[in-house]
mmCIF file of C-alpha atoms in Angstrom:
data_model
loop_
_atom_site.group_PDB
_atom_site.id
_atom_site.type_symbol
_atom_site.label_atom_id
_atom_site.label_comp_id
_atom_site.label_asym_id
_atom_site.label_seq_id
_atom_site.Cartn_x
_atom_site.Cartn_y
_atom_site.Cartn_z
ATOM 1 C CA MET A 187 1.747 1.467 -0.952
ATOM 2 C CA THR A 188 -0.123 0.131 2.065
ATOM 3 C CA VAL A 189 -0.312 -3.644 2.803
ATOM 4 C CA ASP A 190 -3.567 -4.944 1.619
ATOM 5 C CA LEU A 191 -6.391 -4.566 4.236
ATOM 6 C CA GLU A 192 -9.459 -6.604 4.853
ATOM 7 C CA VAL A 193 -12.432 -5.207 2.890
ATOM 8 C CA ASP A 194 -16.023 -4.933 3.926
ATOM 9 C CA VAL A 195 -18.682 -4.462 1.064
ATOM 10 C CA GLU A 196 -22.101 -3.058 1.549
ATOM 11 C CA THR A 197 -24.255 -3.461 -1.545
ATOM 12 C CA GLY A 198 -27.523 -2.068 -2.932
ATOM 13 C CA LEU A 199 -27.725 1.298 -1.157
ATOM 14 C CA ALA A 200 -30.201 3.822 -2.649
ATOM 15 C CA TYR A 201 -28.312 7.047 -3.173
ATOM 16 C CA GLY A 202 -30.813 9.640 -4.330
ATOM 17 C CA PRO A 203 -34.361 10.459 -5.397
ATOM 18 C CA SER A 204 -34.025 8.467 -8.632
ATOM 19 C CA GLY A 205 -33.727 5.319 -6.627
ATOM 20 C CA LYS A 206 -30.422 4.146 -8.195
ATOM 21 C CA LEU A 207 -28.223 1.916 -6.130
ATOM 22 C CA LEU A 208 -24.568 1.917 -5.150
ATOM 23 C CA ASP A 209 -22.075 -0.330 -3.479
ATOM 24 C CA VAL A 210 -19.532 0.752 -0.796
ATOM 25 C CA TYR A 211 -16.123 -0.968 -0.405
ATOM 26 C CA ARG A 212 -14.454 -0.087 2.870
ATOM 27 C CA PRO A 213 -11.221 -1.116 4.553
ATOM 28 C CA VAL A 214 -11.938 -2.826 7.856
ATOM 29 C CA SER A 215 -8.957 -1.868 9.903
ATOM 30 C CA ALA A 216 -7.834 1.536 8.653
ATOM 31 C CA ALA A 217 -5.870 3.415 11.318
ATOM 32 C CA VAL A 218 -7.332 6.786 10.274
ATOM 33 C CA PRO A 219 -10.317 7.725 8.277
ATOM 34 C CA PRO A 220 -9.337 6.839 4.687
ATOM 35 C CA PRO A 221 -9.998 8.879 1.590
ATOM 36 C CA ALA A 222 -13.330 8.586 -0.333
ATOM 37 C CA VAL A 223 -13.339 7.499 -4.005
ATOM 38 C CA LEU A 224 -16.407 8.015 -6.111
ATOM 39 C CA LEU A 225 -16.022 5.720 -9.162
ATOM 40 C CA TRP A 226 -18.309 5.989 -12.205
ATOM 41 C CA HIS A 227 -18.717 3.093 -14.674
ATOM 42 C CA GLY A 228 -18.867 3.391 -18.491
ATOM 43 C CA ILE A 229 -21.501 3.404 -21.230
ATOM 44 C CA GLY A 230 -23.304 0.150 -20.151
ATOM 45 C CA PRO A 231 -26.392 1.051 -18.123
ATOM 46 C CA ASP A 232 -26.368 0.051 -14.454
ATOM 47 C CA GLU A 233 -22.905 -1.721 -14.538
ATOM 48 C CA ARG A 234 -21.591 -1.016 -11.131
ATOM 49 C CA ASP A 235 -20.669 -4.691 -10.819
ATOM 50 C CA VAL A 236 -18.105 -4.231 -13.607
ATOM 51 C CA LEU A 237 -16.020 -2.010 -11.314
ATOM 52 C CA ALA A 238 -16.155 -4.355 -8.413
ATOM 53 C CA PRO A 239 -12.629 -5.850 -8.860
ATOM 54 C CA LEU A 240 -11.077 -2.344 -9.042
ATOM 55 C CA ALA A 241 -13.134 -1.017 -6.238
ATOM 56 C CA ARG A 242 -12.118 -3.946 -3.961
ATOM 57 C CA ALA A 243 -8.515 -3.574 -4.816
ATOM 58 C CA ALA A 244 -8.557 0.212 -4.017
ATOM 59 C CA ALA A 245 -10.362 -0.415 -0.718
ATOM 60 C CA ALA A 246 -7.706 -3.048 0.209
ATOM 61 C CA LEU A 247 -5.066 -0.327 -0.336
ATOM 62 C CA GLY A 248 -6.879 2.019 1.961
ATOM 63 C CA ALA A 249 -9.841 3.936 0.322
ATOM 64 C CA VAL A 250 -13.602 3.854 0.832
ATOM 65 C CA VAL A 251 -14.895 3.377 -2.647
ATOM 66 C CA PHE A 252 -18.402 4.237 -3.800
ATOM 67 C CA VAL A 253 -19.564 2.720 -7.053
ATOM 68 C CA PRO A 254 -23.061 3.745 -8.280
ATOM 69 C CA ASP A 255 -25.190 2.469 -11.018
ATOM 70 C CA TRP A 256 -26.157 5.150 -13.558
ATOM 71 C CA ARG A 257 -27.890 5.146 -16.918
ATOM 72 C CA PRO A 258 -26.060 6.883 -19.790
ATOM 73 C CA ASP A 259 -29.135 6.182 -21.910
ATOM 74 C CA ALA A 260 -31.410 8.230 -19.704
ATOM 75 C CA GLU A 261 -33.231 11.202 -21.179
ATOM 76 C CA ASP A 262 -30.696 13.579 -19.610
ATOM 77 C CA ARG A 263 -27.785 11.289 -20.537
ATOM 78 C CA GLY A 264 -27.271 10.322 -16.994
ATOM 79 C CA ARG A 265 -26.612 13.722 -15.586
ATOM 80 C CA THR A 266 -29.145 13.389 -12.722
ATOM 81 C CA HIS A 267 -27.729 10.100 -11.563
ATOM 82 C CA LEU A 268 -24.142 11.312 -11.545
ATOM 83 C CA LEU A 269 -25.101 14.465 -9.579
ATOM 84 C CA GLU A 270 -27.012 12.475 -7.143
ATOM 85 C CA SER A 271 -24.144 10.099 -6.480
ATOM 86 C CA LEU A 272 -21.918 13.103 -6.008
ATOM 87 C CA ALA A 273 -24.319 14.502 -3.438
ATOM 88 C CA TYR A 274 -24.481 11.193 -1.598
ATOM 89 C CA VAL A 275 -20.703 11.007 -1.262
ATOM 90 C CA ARG A 276 -20.471 14.668 -0.145
ATOM 91 C CA GLU A 277 -23.162 14.242 2.503
ATOM 92 C CA ARG A 278 -22.393 10.749 3.769
ATOM 93 C CA ALA A 279 -18.753 9.954 3.222
ATOM 94 C CA ALA A 280 -18.032 10.327 6.947
ATOM 95 C CA LEU A 281 -20.919 8.028 7.847
ATOM 96 C CA HIS A 282 -19.215 5.295 5.795
ATOM 97 C CA GLY A 283 -15.919 5.951 7.658
ATOM 98 C CA ALA A 284 -14.264 8.087 5.065
ATOM 99 C CA ASP A 285 -12.508 11.393 5.297
ATOM 100 C CA PRO A 286 -14.853 13.890 3.544
ATOM 101 C CA GLU A 287 -11.906 16.332 3.123
ATOM 102 C CA ARG A 288 -10.082 13.797 0.909
ATOM 103 C CA THR A 289 -12.403 12.808 -1.904
ATOM 104 C CA VAL A 290 -11.307 11.507 -5.379
ATOM 105 C CA LEU A 291 -13.801 11.678 -8.349
ATOM 106 C CA ALA A 292 -12.976 8.973 -10.809
ATOM 107 C CA GLY A 293 -14.459 7.359 -13.854
ATOM 108 C CA TRP A 294 -13.821 4.708 -16.391
ATOM 109 C CA SER A 295 -14.501 5.070 -20.169
ATOM 110 C CA THR A 296 -17.594 7.264 -20.428
ATOM 111 C CA GLY A 297 -17.432 7.837 -16.717
ATOM 112 C CA ALA A 298 -13.932 9.261 -17.161
ATOM 113 C CA THR A 299 -15.190 11.827 -19.705
ATOM 114 C CA SER A 300 -17.531 13.353 -17.185
ATOM 115 C CA ALA A 301 -15.072 13.044 -14.209
ATOM 116 C CA VAL A 302 -12.616 15.152 -16.159
ATOM 117 C CA GLY A 303 -15.410 17.470 -17.245
ATOM 118 C CA ALA A 304 -16.242 18.037 -13.581
ATOM 119 C CA ALA A 305 -12.650 19.091 -12.909
ATOM 120 C CA LEU A 306 -12.754 21.658 -15.709
ATOM 121 C CA ASP A 307 -16.178 23.059 -14.720
ATOM 122 C CA PRO A 308 -16.903 22.422 -10.992
ATOM 123 C CA ASP A 309 -19.894 24.754 -11.118
ATOM 124 C CA ALA A 310 -21.623 22.136 -13.367
ATOM 125 C CA VAL A 311 -21.511 19.721 -10.427
ATOM 126 C CA GLY A 312 -22.389 22.058 -7.559
ATOM 127 C CA GLY A 313 -19.199 23.924 -7.099
ATOM 128 C CA ARG A 314 -17.638 21.749 -4.442
ATOM 129 C CA ARG A 315 -14.213 20.469 -5.563
ATOM 130 C CA PRO A 316 -12.784 16.987 -4.923
ATOM 131 C CA THR A 317 -9.197 16.495 -3.905
ATOM 132 C CA ALA A 318 -8.328 15.179 -7.346
ATOM 133 C CA VAL A 319 -9.900 13.609 -10.473
ATOM 134 C CA VAL A 320 -8.834 10.266 -12.070
ATOM 135 C CA GLY A 321 -9.831 9.442 -15.666
ATOM 136 C CA ILE A 322 -9.502 5.846 -16.621
ATOM 137 C CA ALA A 323 -9.502 4.967 -20.353
ATOM 138 C CA GLY A 324 -11.589 8.001 -21.309
ATOM 139 C CA ARG A 325 -12.249 10.026 -24.446
ATOM 140 C CA PHE A 326 -11.835 13.750 -24.179
ATOM 141 C CA ASP A 327 -12.878 14.852 -27.618
ATOM 142 C CA ILE A 328 -16.560 14.459 -26.931
ATOM 143 C CA PRO A 329 -18.870 16.338 -24.495
ATOM 144 C CA ASP A 330 -19.422 15.224 -20.982
ATOM 145 C CA ARG A 331 -22.669 14.276 -19.365
ATOM 146 C CA PHE A 332 -23.125 17.741 -17.673
ATOM 147 C CA GLY A 333 -23.554 19.818 -20.857
ATOM 148 C CA GLY A 334 -19.971 20.928 -21.066
ATOM 149 C CA ALA A 335 -17.883 20.915 -24.194
ATOM 150 C CA ALA A 336 -15.211 18.304 -24.890
ATOM 151 C CA ALA A 337 -12.320 18.579 -22.417
ATOM 152 C CA LEU A 338 -9.842 19.316 -25.229
ATOM 153 C CA GLU A 339 -12.085 22.066 -26.544
ATOM 154 C CA GLN A 340 -12.311 23.609 -23.057
ATOM 155 C CA LEU A 341 -8.490 23.452 -22.618
ATOM 156 C CA ALA A 342 -8.038 25.086 -26.021
ATOM 157 C CA ALA A 343 -10.424 27.883 -24.915
ATOM 158 C CA GLY A 344 -8.424 28.613 -21.791
ATOM 159 C CA ALA A 345 -10.163 26.464 -19.207
ATOM 160 C CA ALA A 346 -8.025 24.922 -16.465
ATOM 161 C CA PRO A 347 -8.801 21.970 -14.117
ATOM 162 C CA ALA A 348 -9.778 23.121 -10.674
ATOM 163 C CA VAL A 349 -7.806 20.145 -9.117
ATOM 164 C CA PRO A 350 -5.063 17.785 -10.157
ATOM 165 C CA VAL A 351 -6.116 15.310 -12.973
ATOM 166 C CA HIS A 352 -4.625 11.830 -13.168
ATOM 167 C CA LEU A 353 -5.093 9.878 -16.393
ATOM 168 C CA VAL A 354 -4.737 6.132 -16.676
ATOM 169 C CA HIS A 355 -4.966 4.189 -19.899
ATOM 170 C CA GLY A 356 -4.189 0.748 -21.303
ATOM 171 C CA SER A 357 -1.577 1.054 -24.055
ATOM 172 C CA THR A 358 -3.279 -1.738 -26.041
ATOM 173 C CA ASP A 359 -6.815 -0.403 -25.743
ATOM 174 C CA PRO A 360 -8.675 -0.954 -29.059
ATOM 175 C CA VAL A 361 -11.963 0.513 -27.817
ATOM 176 C CA VAL A 362 -10.756 3.910 -26.701
ATOM 177 C CA PRO A 363 -7.123 4.225 -27.911
ATOM 178 C CA ALA A 364 -4.600 5.538 -25.406
ATOM 179 C CA GLN A 365 -3.910 8.488 -27.761
ATOM 180 C CA HIS A 366 -7.089 10.135 -26.208
ATOM 181 C CA SER A 367 -5.347 10.368 -22.848
ATOM 182 C CA ARG A 368 -2.115 11.317 -24.404
ATOM 183 C CA ASP A 369 -3.681 14.209 -26.222
ATOM 184 C CA LEU A 370 -5.405 15.485 -23.151
ATOM 185 C CA ALA A 371 -2.137 15.206 -21.138
ATOM 186 C CA ALA A 372 -0.134 17.004 -23.855
ATOM 187 C CA ALA A 373 -2.648 19.804 -23.993
ATOM 188 C CA ALA A 374 -2.590 20.298 -20.216
ATOM 189 C CA ARG A 375 1.195 20.095 -20.027
ATOM 190 C CA GLU A 376 1.626 22.647 -22.780
ATOM 191 C CA ARG A 377 -0.128 25.058 -20.370
ATOM 192 C CA GLU A 378 1.746 23.773 -17.327
ATOM 193 C CA LEU A 379 -1.508 22.442 -15.748
ATOM 194 C CA PRO A 380 -1.606 19.764 -13.107
ATOM 195 C CA VAL A 381 -1.887 16.408 -14.963
ATOM 196 C CA THR A 382 -0.307 13.015 -14.896
ATOM 197 C CA LEU A 383 -0.574 10.075 -17.281
ATOM 198 C CA ALA A 384 0.104 6.393 -16.478
ATOM 199 C CA GLU A 385 -0.122 3.758 -19.194
ATOM 200 C CA SER A 386 -0.378 0.014 -18.443
ATOM 201 C CA PRO A 387 0.128 -2.897 -20.844
ATOM 202 C CA ALA A 388 -3.632 -3.593 -20.828
ATOM 203 C CA ASP A 389 -6.724 -3.088 -22.992
ATOM 204 C CA HIS A 390 -9.911 -1.322 -22.189
ATOM 205 C CA ALA A 391 -11.094 -3.939 -19.788
ATOM 206 C CA GLY A 392 -7.765 -4.935 -18.347
ATOM 207 C CA VAL A 393 -7.024 -1.508 -17.066
ATOM 208 C CA ILE A 394 -9.813 -2.036 -14.534
ATOM 209 C CA MET A 395 -8.809 -5.625 -13.646
ATOM 210 C CA THR A 396 -11.477 -7.258 -15.930
ATOM 211 C CA ALA A 397 -11.812 -9.092 -19.184
ATOM 212 C CA PHE A 398 -14.660 -8.748 -21.734
ATOM 213 C CA ASP A 399 -16.786 -11.914 -21.825
ATOM 214 C CA PRO A 400 -18.808 -11.958 -25.106
ATOM 215 C CA ALA A 401 -21.018 -14.618 -23.681
ATOM 216 C CA VAL A 402 -22.587 -12.162 -21.294
ATOM 217 C CA ASN A 403 -21.640 -9.053 -23.274
ATOM 218 C CA ARG A 404 -20.001 -7.328 -20.317
ATOM 219 C CA CYS A 405 -16.657 -7.121 -18.477
ATOM 220 C CA VAL A 406 -16.090 -9.702 -15.690
ATOM 221 C CA ALA A 407 -13.287 -10.209 -13.097
ATOM 222 C CA ALA A 408 -10.042 -11.256 -14.694
ATOM 223 C CA SER A 409 -8.040 -14.313 -13.667
ATOM 224 C CA ASP A 410 -4.918 -13.447 -15.760
ATOM 225 C CA GLU A 411 -2.114 -12.322 -13.398
ATOM 226 C CA ALA A 412 -0.832 -9.679 -15.917
ATOM 227 C CA VAL A 413 -4.392 -8.125 -16.144
ATOM 228 C CA ILE A 414 -4.784 -8.250 -12.358
ATOM 229 C CA GLY A 415 -1.420 -6.401 -12.033
ATOM 230 C CA ALA A 416 -2.502 -3.737 -14.491
ATOM 231 C CA GLY A 417 -5.775 -3.183 -12.556
ATOM 232 C CA ARG A 418 -3.849 -2.975 -9.279
ATOM 233 C CA ARG A 419 -1.716 -0.212 -10.668
ATOM 234 C CA THR A 420 -4.909 1.637 -11.481
ATOM 235 C CA ALA A 421 -6.137 1.014 -7.873
ATOM 236 C CA GLU A 422 -2.823 2.469 -6.489
ATOM 237 C CA ILE A 423 -3.331 5.686 -8.557
ATOM 238 C CA LEU A 424 -6.889 6.031 -7.145
ATOM 239 C CA VAL A 425 -5.542 5.850 -3.610
ATOM 240 C CA ARG A 426 -2.544 8.052 -4.152
ATOM 241 C CA ALA A 427 -4.645 10.705 -5.807
ATOM 242 C CA ALA A 428 -6.131 11.683 -2.507
ATOM 243 C CA GLY A 429 -2.650 12.575 -1.268
#
């Protein structure tokens, strides 16, 4: 993997008609345009800050990472926000120094459910396919935010991901047990579909380089070296997914 690069962060950019904001993490001295990574957060509304440690780590390894706020509690369950963030990256990745031909769609927790859903039904997200999808600590037995059936149901019905799917999960996750990713990987492998699964000795927060702080009721940047190591492995997978 690449030696860590210096990272520039641009915060609070409006990305669509809804007025939601995103942050962009960009390596300063990349020799060639790096891949773009669109990274969706989980069930907490407007929690792009939760993914800041992972986004910074992935940018240091050589990716331009876009992290939008979105609201899973919106009337349409966040569908509009997710689609607007996708459109922003498709249209403006190059303006932020990224290679628009190498784009990874990724999500954590609830975000992972919809990222994998987009791989199974690209028409639901405008038809344009990313290079790969990365699902981090997701559930795949529930519907995504685009109106699609659960990923496991779609696979059982004969659907196939349009691009490679890379799954990442903490083996000690008590919130979304790792069995969810194992089940999806097994279902895809049974049909010889392009999927990988990497497990880290981490919990739901640790796999993204954070720890849950009950005092603020959200995940915050971790200081434990083992947790940082687990999150760095996730960052490496995000960058490698772009090929």
